[in-house]
Amino acid sequence: METEDDVPLHLKNLAAFLIRHHSDQLRSITLSPDPKLHYPLYIDFAELMNEDPPLAHLVFSHPIDYLRFFDDAALWAHKIVFDKLKFEKAVEKIFIHVRINISGSPLECPGVNFSKYWTCESEAPWDSSYTQGDCDQRSKPCEGTNFQYVENTIICHDYQEIKIQESTQVLGVGVIPRSTLVILKDDLVDIVKAGGRNAVLRGICPQVFGLFTLKLAVALTLIGGVQHVDASRTKVRGESHLLLVGDPGTGKSQFLKFAAKLSNRSVITTGLGSTSAGLTVTAVKDGGEWMLEAGALVLADGGLCCIEEFDSMREHDRAAIHEAMEQQTISVAKAGLVTTLSTKTVVFGATNPKGHYDPDQPLSVNTTLSGPLLSRFDIVLVLLDTKNPEWDAVVSSHILADGETGKKKDEHLAHIWPLAMLRRYIHFVKGYFRPVLTKEAEKVISSYYQLQRRSATQNAARTTVRMLESLIRLAQAHARLMFRNVVTRLDAITAILCIESSMTTSAIVDSVGNALHSNFTENPDQEYAKQERLILEKLKSFEEFPDIISME
């Protein structure tokens, strides 16, 4: 270890600054158990400017040199803290990087992602270790060509490239947005992720606490899958439909209204006052001639149609939307007018259960909705207001905190995406990505579908071939959400988790539980991995499919 006399003065000054203002971070780094990790130490540029303006100017104008000085100073400051904490299970670190928070300043050095050292085996009178190719830079080059790799000298870095592009919203017509490449290394890798799970979903209906499963379902429904034409030249819809079945006060209406705000075109109506003509099309006489007036589903073509109180519609009125939901057309033969209108729309319905919801009965019994209509919904989420003291305490604290004046807001709410950004994101991924299924994803979806077909005796309305198409659409939507052009096994698992919420009497995953009580986790990737292992184990243990799923 260096002595204090060996440390240059400028490093001492930088280390003193870090100890004065960031001793808590240094202490946390020192007490962390892994000595091989790269640890970030965050400082604020405004703080540095306030403390030492000349130094702040040098950091800004010469970031390559001074970021390296800061890293050396951080190690020296860490060693000082280490000496004070060596009796508290402190672990000495070798990689600490100072990260300066300053908007719009190019402080990151491009660099390379690895380097290694070689020894020149020339017969020259001197011998040393240096990077390959440096021989000719000496005053008396040896012109040697025989190099021997020096063991254990490879220096590797985690490495990521991201591209930042100008917002198209602030550019004029016909202007191509400019972009710049940013290189991230070590602890900065994966800090920026396109389609972060929590980042996107927390922005959906943020005034409602938790409900991770429901917010995921809303996002996947609005994004949708890829429309295609099958071998018989029949169009298969890419739009998904979502139905919420829940007790009063579970937030169904708030989600319908927020989803309508996210869509570029939306129509909200209630089943209580809607007729088949109001939902589809009606014929009116104007000036002695008959003409057609579009209903809610036609007006929402290319967007979203939200229907509250779905169960309040009369049976023959509900039957009128069967064609609109599946074939995405409405065939009209009224007053001598015969035509077909387009209804390429997402249907988002909400309904209360018939009396007390009985989980032992199929959805058709609990909702009084017919099997053919239920089979057209890709996701049916059941929100039951069960008495859960822990959940009630968390929700009541969240609501009361919002009502208190002057109280600091939840730190998660401070980082949610605004509505405009969320709308642009959904619009972008829908137009840019057309993901295709991998063989691995196809195996998972196919085996789950066959398992449901064999075991779901009471849920016949939900286990038709439309379930298979729903699984594909939801998996494609999740791939889009995660900025991917291929559907991976994880996307298929996510689609299964959404469908499982509809399988109240034949769910294969016991841990899905009540969608109302699903909350956000600190590590969504870890939770996904847990659910993935659970579902794959269930599929593999099913005797008809002993080898169809690989657990690796």
Coordinates of C-alpha atoms in Angstrom, one line a residue, residues 36-487:
K36 CA -13.5 -7.9 -7.7
L37 CA -16.6 -5.9 -8.7
H38 CA -16.5 -2.4 -10.2
Y39 CA -18.1 0.0 -7.7
P40 CA -19.5 3.4 -8.8
L41 CA -19.1 6.5 -6.5
Y42 CA -21.6 9.2 -7.6
I43 CA -20.8 12.9 -7.2
D44 CA -22.8 15.9 -8.4
F45 CA -21.1 18.4 -10.7
A46 CA -22.9 21.3 -9.1
E47 CA -21.5 20.2 -5.8
L48 CA -18.0 20.1 -7.3
M49 CA -18.4 23.5 -8.8
N50 CA -19.5 24.9 -5.5
E51 CA -16.5 23.4 -3.7
D52 CA -13.7 24.0 -6.2
P53 CA -14.7 25.9 -9.4
P54 CA -11.2 25.7 -11.0
L55 CA -11.2 21.9 -10.5
A56 CA -14.8 21.6 -11.9
H57 CA -13.7 23.5 -15.0
L58 CA -10.7 21.2 -15.5
V59 CA -13.0 18.1 -15.1
F60 CA -15.3 19.5 -17.7
S61 CA -12.7 20.5 -20.2
H62 CA -10.3 17.5 -19.7
P63 CA -12.6 14.7 -18.7
I64 CA -10.3 11.9 -19.9
D65 CA -7.4 12.9 -17.6
Y66 CA -9.4 14.1 -14.6
L67 CA -11.8 11.1 -14.5
R68 CA -8.7 8.9 -14.2
F69 CA -7.4 11.2 -11.5
F70 CA -10.7 11.0 -9.7
D71 CA -10.6 7.2 -9.9
D72 CA -7.2 7.1 -8.3
A73 CA -8.3 9.5 -5.7
A74 CA -11.3 7.3 -4.9
L75 CA -9.0 4.4 -4.4
W76 CA -6.8 6.4 -2.0
A77 CA -9.9 7.7 -0.1
H78 CA -11.2 4.1 0.1
K79 CA -7.9 2.9 1.6
I80 CA -8.2 5.6 4.3
V81 CA -11.7 4.5 5.1
F82 CA -10.6 0.9 5.0
D83 CA -8.0 1.5 7.6
K84 CA -10.7 2.9 9.9
L85 CA -13.1 0.0 9.3
K86 CA -10.8 -3.0 9.1
F87 CA -12.3 -4.3 12.3
E88 CA -15.8 -4.2 10.8
K89 CA -15.4 -6.8 8.1
A90 CA -14.1 -4.3 5.6
V91 CA -12.9 -5.6 2.3
E92 CA -10.3 -3.8 0.2
K93 CA -11.4 -2.9 -3.3
I94 CA -9.4 -2.5 -6.5
F95 CA -12.0 -1.0 -8.9
I96 CA -13.8 2.2 -7.9
H97 CA -15.0 4.7 -10.5
V98 CA -16.2 8.2 -9.9
R99 CA -19.4 9.0 -11.9
I100 CA -20.2 12.7 -12.2
N101 CA -23.8 13.6 -12.7
I102 CA -23.8 16.4 -15.3
S103 CA -26.4 16.7 -18.1
G104 CA -25.2 17.1 -21.6
S105 CA -21.4 16.9 -21.0
P106 CA -19.3 14.3 -22.9
L107 CA -17.5 13.0 -19.8
E108 CA -17.3 9.3 -20.8
C109 CA -14.1 8.1 -22.5
P110 CA -14.6 5.7 -25.5
G111 CA -11.6 3.4 -24.7
V112 CA -11.4 -0.3 -25.6
N113 CA -13.1 -3.2 -24.1
F114 CA -9.9 -5.2 -23.3
S115 CA -6.1 -5.1 -23.5
K116 CA -3.3 -7.6 -22.8
Y117 CA 0.5 -7.5 -22.6
W118 CA 3.2 -9.2 -24.5
T119 CA 7.0 -9.7 -23.9
C120 CA 9.4 -9.1 -26.7
E121 CA 11.8 -12.1 -27.0
S122 CA 14.3 -10.2 -29.1
E123 CA 18.0 -10.5 -28.3
A124 CA 18.2 -6.8 -27.7
P125 CA 20.2 -5.7 -24.6
W126 CA 17.0 -4.5 -22.9
D127 CA 13.8 -6.5 -22.2
S128 CA 10.5 -5.3 -20.9
S129 CA 6.8 -5.7 -20.9
Y130 CA 4.7 -3.4 -23.0
T131 CA 1.7 -3.5 -25.3
Q132 CA 2.1 -5.2 -28.6
G133 CA 3.3 -2.8 -31.3
D134 CA 5.1 -0.4 -29.0
C135 CA 8.6 -1.6 -30.0
D136 CA 8.9 0.8 -32.9
Q137 CA 8.1 3.8 -30.6
R138 CA 11.4 3.5 -28.7
S139 CA 14.4 5.6 -29.7
K140 CA 16.3 2.5 -30.8
P141 CA 13.7 0.0 -32.1
C142 CA 14.7 -3.6 -31.8
E143 CA 12.6 -4.6 -34.8
G144 CA 11.6 -7.8 -33.0
T145 CA 8.7 -9.8 -34.3
N146 CA 8.6 -12.6 -31.7
F147 CA 6.2 -11.8 -28.8
Q148 CA 5.3 -14.0 -25.9
Y149 CA 1.9 -13.4 -24.1
V150 CA 2.3 -12.6 -20.5
E151 CA 0.0 -14.7 -18.4
N152 CA -2.7 -13.1 -16.3
T153 CA -2.4 -9.7 -17.9
I154 CA -5.7 -9.6 -19.8
I155 CA -7.8 -6.7 -18.5
C156 CA -11.4 -7.1 -19.4
H157 CA -14.3 -4.6 -19.0
D158 CA -18.0 -4.9 -19.3
Y159 CA -18.9 -3.0 -22.4
Q160 CA -22.1 -1.6 -23.9
E161 CA -22.9 0.8 -26.8
I162 CA -26.1 2.9 -26.8
K163 CA -27.3 5.4 -29.4
I164 CA -29.0 8.6 -28.4
Q165 CA -31.3 10.2 -31.0
E166 CA -32.9 13.6 -31.2
S167 CA -36.6 13.7 -30.4
T168 CA -38.7 13.8 -33.5
Q169 CA -41.2 15.9 -31.7
V170 CA -38.9 19.0 -31.8
L171 CA -37.8 18.7 -35.4
G172 CA -39.3 20.3 -38.5
V173 CA -40.9 18.4 -41.3
G174 CA -38.4 16.5 -43.5
V175 CA -35.5 16.9 -41.0
I176 CA -33.6 13.7 -40.2
P177 CA -32.9 13.3 -36.5
R178 CA -29.2 13.2 -35.6
S179 CA -27.8 10.6 -33.3
T180 CA -24.6 10.0 -31.2
L181 CA -23.0 6.9 -30.0
V182 CA -22.3 6.5 -26.3
I183 CA -20.0 3.8 -24.9
L184 CA -20.7 2.5 -21.4
K185 CA -18.2 0.4 -19.4
D186 CA -17.9 -1.4 -16.1
D187 CA -20.6 -0.4 -13.6
L188 CA -22.5 1.7 -16.2
V189 CA -23.3 -1.3 -18.3
D190 CA -27.0 -2.1 -18.4
I191 CA -28.0 1.0 -16.4
V192 CA -29.8 2.2 -19.5
K193 CA -32.2 -0.5 -20.8
A194 CA -34.7 -0.1 -23.5
G195 CA -38.1 -1.3 -22.2
G196 CA -37.1 -1.7 -18.5
R197 CA -39.9 -3.7 -17.0
N198 CA -40.6 -1.5 -13.9
A199 CA -39.8 1.8 -15.7
V200 CA -42.6 1.3 -18.3
L201 CA -45.2 -0.3 -16.2
R202 CA -45.0 2.1 -13.3
G203 CA -46.1 4.8 -15.7
I204 CA -49.4 3.1 -16.4
C205 CA -52.1 4.4 -14.1
P206 CA -49.6 5.6 -11.5
Q207 CA -52.3 6.8 -9.1
V208 CA -53.3 3.2 -8.5
F209 CA -50.9 1.4 -6.1
G210 CA -49.3 -1.9 -7.2
L211 CA -51.3 -4.2 -9.5
F212 CA -48.2 -5.3 -11.5
T213 CA -50.1 -8.0 -13.3
L214 CA -52.9 -5.7 -14.4
K215 CA -50.5 -3.0 -15.6
L216 CA -48.5 -5.6 -17.6
A217 CA -51.7 -6.9 -19.1
V218 CA -52.7 -3.3 -20.2
A219 CA -49.3 -2.7 -21.7
L220 CA -49.3 -6.0 -23.7
T221 CA -52.9 -5.4 -24.8
L222 CA -52.2 -1.8 -26.1
I223 CA -49.0 -2.9 -27.9
G224 CA -50.5 -6.1 -29.4
G225 CA -49.0 -8.7 -31.7
V226 CA -48.3 -8.9 -35.4
Q227 CA -51.2 -9.3 -37.9
H228 CA -50.5 -11.9 -40.5
V229 CA -52.2 -13.9 -43.3
D230 CA -52.2 -17.7 -42.8
A231 CA -51.9 -20.4 -45.5
S232 CA -55.6 -20.2 -46.4
R233 CA -55.1 -16.4 -47.0
T234 CA -57.2 -15.6 -44.0
K235 CA -56.1 -12.6 -41.9
V236 CA -55.3 -13.3 -38.3
R237 CA -55.7 -10.3 -36.0
G238 CA -52.8 -8.8 -34.2
E239 CA -54.9 -6.8 -31.7
S240 CA -55.5 -8.2 -28.3
H241 CA -58.6 -7.8 -26.1
L242 CA -58.7 -7.5 -22.4
L243 CA -61.6 -8.1 -19.9
L244 CA -61.5 -7.1 -16.2
V245 CA -63.8 -9.0 -13.9
G246 CA -63.6 -7.5 -10.4
D247 CA -65.4 -6.4 -7.3
P248 CA -66.4 -2.7 -6.9
G249 CA -63.5 -0.4 -5.9
T250 CA -60.7 -2.4 -7.5
G251 CA -59.8 0.3 -10.0
K252 CA -61.3 -1.0 -13.2
S253 CA -62.7 2.3 -14.4
Q254 CA -59.4 4.1 -13.8
F255 CA -57.5 1.7 -15.9
L256 CA -60.1 2.0 -18.7
K257 CA -59.8 5.8 -18.7
F258 CA -56.0 5.8 -18.6
A259 CA -55.8 3.3 -21.4
A260 CA -58.0 5.6 -23.5
K261 CA -55.5 8.4 -22.9
L262 CA -52.6 6.2 -24.0
S263 CA -54.3 5.4 -27.3
N264 CA -54.2 7.8 -30.3
R265 CA -57.8 7.0 -31.0
S266 CA -60.2 5.8 -28.4
V267 CA -64.0 5.6 -27.6
I268 CA -65.4 5.0 -24.1
T269 CA -68.9 3.8 -23.7
T270 CA -71.0 1.9 -21.1
G271 CA -72.8 -1.3 -21.6
L272 CA -75.8 -0.1 -19.7
G273 CA -77.0 2.3 -22.4
S274 CA -75.4 0.7 -25.5
T275 CA -77.3 -1.2 -28.1
S276 CA -76.0 -3.3 -30.9
A277 CA -76.6 -0.4 -33.3
G278 CA -74.7 2.0 -31.1
L279 CA -71.8 -0.4 -30.9
T280 CA -71.7 -1.4 -34.6
V281 CA -73.6 0.8 -37.1
T282 CA -77.0 2.2 -37.5
A283 CA -79.1 3.2 -40.5
V284 CA -80.7 6.7 -40.4
K285 CA -82.9 8.5 -43.0
D286 CA -81.7 11.9 -44.0
G287 CA -83.4 14.0 -46.7
G288 CA -85.3 10.9 -48.0
E289 CA -82.2 8.8 -48.3
W290 CA -80.8 6.1 -46.0
M291 CA -77.3 6.5 -44.7
L292 CA -75.1 4.6 -42.2
E293 CA -73.8 6.2 -39.0
A294 CA -70.8 4.5 -37.3
G295 CA -71.1 3.1 -33.8
A296 CA -68.4 2.9 -31.1
L297 CA -66.4 0.0 -32.6
V298 CA -66.3 1.6 -36.1
L299 CA -65.3 4.9 -34.7
A300 CA -62.5 3.3 -32.7
D301 CA -61.0 1.6 -35.8
G302 CA -57.3 1.7 -35.5
G303 CA -57.5 2.5 -31.8
L304 CA -59.2 1.4 -28.6
C305 CA -62.8 0.8 -27.6
C306 CA -63.4 0.8 -23.8
I307 CA -66.8 -0.7 -22.6
E308 CA -67.7 -0.3 -19.0
E309 CA -70.4 -2.3 -17.3
F310 CA -69.9 -5.0 -19.9
D311 CA -72.4 -7.3 -18.2
S312 CA -75.2 -4.8 -18.4
M313 CA -75.5 -5.2 -22.2
R314 CA -78.4 -7.4 -23.4
E315 CA -77.4 -10.8 -24.7
H316 CA -78.3 -10.1 -28.3
D317 CA -76.4 -6.7 -28.2
R318 CA -73.3 -8.5 -26.9
A319 CA -73.6 -11.1 -29.7
A320 CA -73.4 -8.3 -32.2
I321 CA -69.7 -7.6 -31.4
H322 CA -68.5 -11.2 -32.0
E323 CA -67.6 -10.5 -35.6
A324 CA -66.0 -7.2 -34.7
M325 CA -63.7 -8.7 -32.1
E326 CA -62.5 -11.7 -34.1
Q327 CA -62.8 -10.9 -37.8
Q328 CA -62.4 -7.1 -37.2
T329 CA -65.2 -6.3 -39.6
I330 CA -68.9 -5.6 -39.3
S331 CA -71.1 -6.9 -42.1
V332 CA -74.1 -4.6 -42.6
A333 CA -77.4 -5.2 -44.4
K334 CA -79.8 -2.5 -43.4
A335 CA -82.4 -0.5 -45.3
G336 CA -81.1 -1.8 -48.6
L337 CA -77.5 -0.9 -47.7
V338 CA -75.1 -3.9 -47.8
T339 CA -71.5 -3.3 -46.9
T340 CA -68.6 -4.3 -44.7
L341 CA -66.9 -1.9 -42.3
S342 CA -63.5 -2.2 -40.6
T343 CA -63.3 -2.5 -36.8
K344 CA -59.5 -3.1 -36.3
T345 CA -59.7 -2.1 -32.7
V346 CA -58.7 -3.3 -29.3
V347 CA -61.7 -4.0 -27.0
F348 CA -61.1 -3.3 -23.3
G349 CA -64.1 -4.3 -21.2
A350 CA -64.8 -4.2 -17.5
T351 CA -67.6 -6.0 -15.6
N352 CA -68.6 -6.9 -12.1
P353 CA -69.0 -10.6 -11.2
K354 CA -72.5 -12.0 -10.8
G355 CA -73.0 -11.7 -7.0
H356 CA -70.2 -13.2 -4.9
Y357 CA -67.4 -14.6 -7.1
D358 CA -67.0 -18.3 -6.8
P359 CA -63.4 -19.4 -7.7
D360 CA -64.6 -23.0 -8.1
Q361 CA -66.9 -22.1 -10.9
P362 CA -65.9 -21.2 -14.5
L363 CA -65.9 -17.6 -15.7
S364 CA -69.0 -18.0 -17.8
V365 CA -71.0 -18.8 -14.6
N366 CA -69.4 -16.0 -12.5
T367 CA -69.9 -13.3 -15.3
T368 CA -73.0 -14.5 -17.2
L369 CA -71.0 -13.9 -20.4
S370 CA -71.3 -16.6 -23.1
G371 CA -68.4 -18.9 -23.9
P372 CA -68.0 -17.7 -27.5
L373 CA -67.6 -14.1 -26.2
L374 CA -65.2 -15.0 -23.4
S375 CA -63.0 -17.0 -25.9
R376 CA -62.4 -13.8 -27.9
F377 CA -60.7 -12.0 -25.0
D378 CA -57.0 -12.7 -24.9
I379 CA -56.7 -11.9 -21.2
V380 CA -59.4 -12.1 -18.5
L381 CA -58.1 -10.7 -15.2
V382 CA -60.1 -11.4 -12.0
L383 CA -59.7 -8.8 -9.3
L384 CA -61.2 -10.0 -6.0
D385 CA -61.4 -7.7 -3.0
T386 CA -60.4 -10.3 -0.5
K387 CA -59.6 -9.4 3.1
N388 CA -55.8 -9.2 3.3
P389 CA -54.7 -7.1 6.3
E390 CA -51.1 -6.6 5.0
W391 CA -52.3 -5.4 1.6
D392 CA -55.0 -3.2 3.1
A393 CA -52.3 -1.5 5.3
V394 CA -50.0 -0.8 2.4
V395 CA -52.8 0.6 0.2
S396 CA -54.2 2.8 2.9
S397 CA -50.8 4.2 3.7
H398 CA -50.3 5.0 0.0
I399 CA -53.6 6.7 -0.3
L400 CA -53.2 8.7 2.9
A401 CA -49.7 9.8 1.9
D402 CA -51.1 11.3 -1.3
G403 CA -53.5 13.4 0.6
E404 CA -51.0 14.9 3.0
T405 CA -49.7 18.3 2.1
G406 CA -46.0 19.0 2.1
K407 CA -45.1 15.3 2.4
K408 CA -42.3 14.0 0.2
K409 CA -43.6 11.9 -2.6
D410 CA -42.8 8.3 -3.1
E411 CA -39.4 7.9 -4.7
H412 CA -40.8 5.5 -7.3
L413 CA -43.4 8.1 -8.4
A414 CA -40.7 10.6 -9.0
H415 CA -39.1 8.5 -11.7
I416 CA -42.2 7.3 -13.6
W417 CA -42.6 8.0 -17.3
P418 CA -45.0 10.9 -18.1
L419 CA -48.0 10.1 -20.2
A420 CA -46.6 11.7 -23.4
M421 CA -43.4 9.6 -23.2
L422 CA -45.3 6.4 -22.5
R423 CA -47.6 7.1 -25.5
R424 CA -44.6 7.7 -27.8
Y425 CA -42.9 4.6 -26.6
I426 CA -45.9 2.3 -27.3
H427 CA -46.4 3.9 -30.7
F428 CA -42.8 3.4 -31.6
V429 CA -42.5 -0.3 -30.6
K430 CA -45.8 -1.1 -32.4
G431 CA -44.5 0.4 -35.7
Y432 CA -40.8 -0.6 -35.5
F433 CA -40.8 -4.3 -34.3
R434 CA -42.4 -7.3 -36.0
P435 CA -41.1 -10.1 -33.8
V436 CA -41.1 -13.8 -34.9
L437 CA -41.2 -16.8 -32.7
T438 CA -38.1 -18.9 -32.0
K439 CA -38.3 -22.7 -31.9
E440 CA -37.8 -22.6 -28.1
A441 CA -40.8 -20.2 -27.6
E442 CA -43.0 -22.3 -29.9
K443 CA -42.3 -25.4 -27.8
V444 CA -43.2 -23.7 -24.6
I445 CA -46.4 -22.2 -26.0
S446 CA -47.5 -25.4 -27.7
S447 CA -46.9 -27.6 -24.6
Y448 CA -48.8 -25.2 -22.4
Y449 CA -51.7 -25.1 -24.8
Q450 CA -51.9 -28.9 -25.0
L451 CA -51.7 -29.2 -21.3
Q452 CA -54.6 -26.8 -20.9
R453 CA -56.6 -28.7 -23.5
R454 CA -56.3 -31.9 -21.5
S455 CA -56.9 -30.6 -18.0
A456 CA -59.3 -27.7 -18.3
T457 CA -62.6 -29.4 -18.3
Q458 CA -64.5 -26.6 -16.6
N459 CA -62.9 -23.8 -18.6
A460 CA -63.8 -25.0 -22.1
A461 CA -64.6 -21.4 -23.2
R462 CA -61.1 -20.3 -22.5
T463 CA -59.2 -23.3 -23.9
T464 CA -60.2 -23.1 -27.6
V465 CA -57.7 -22.7 -30.4
R466 CA -58.1 -18.9 -29.8
M467 CA -56.0 -19.4 -26.6
L468 CA -53.1 -20.5 -28.8
E469 CA -53.4 -17.4 -30.9
S470 CA -53.7 -15.3 -27.8
L471 CA -50.4 -16.8 -26.4
I472 CA -48.6 -15.9 -29.7
R473 CA -50.0 -12.3 -29.7
L474 CA -49.1 -11.7 -26.0
A475 CA -45.6 -13.2 -26.5
Q476 CA -45.0 -10.9 -29.5
A477 CA -46.3 -7.9 -27.5
H478 CA -43.8 -8.6 -24.7
A479 CA -41.0 -9.0 -27.2
R480 CA -41.9 -5.5 -28.6
L481 CA -42.1 -4.1 -25.1
M482 CA -38.5 -5.4 -24.5
F483 CA -37.2 -3.9 -27.8
R484 CA -36.8 -7.3 -29.5
N485 CA -37.5 -8.6 -33.0
V486 CA -37.6 -12.2 -31.8
V487 CA -39.9 -13.9 -29.3

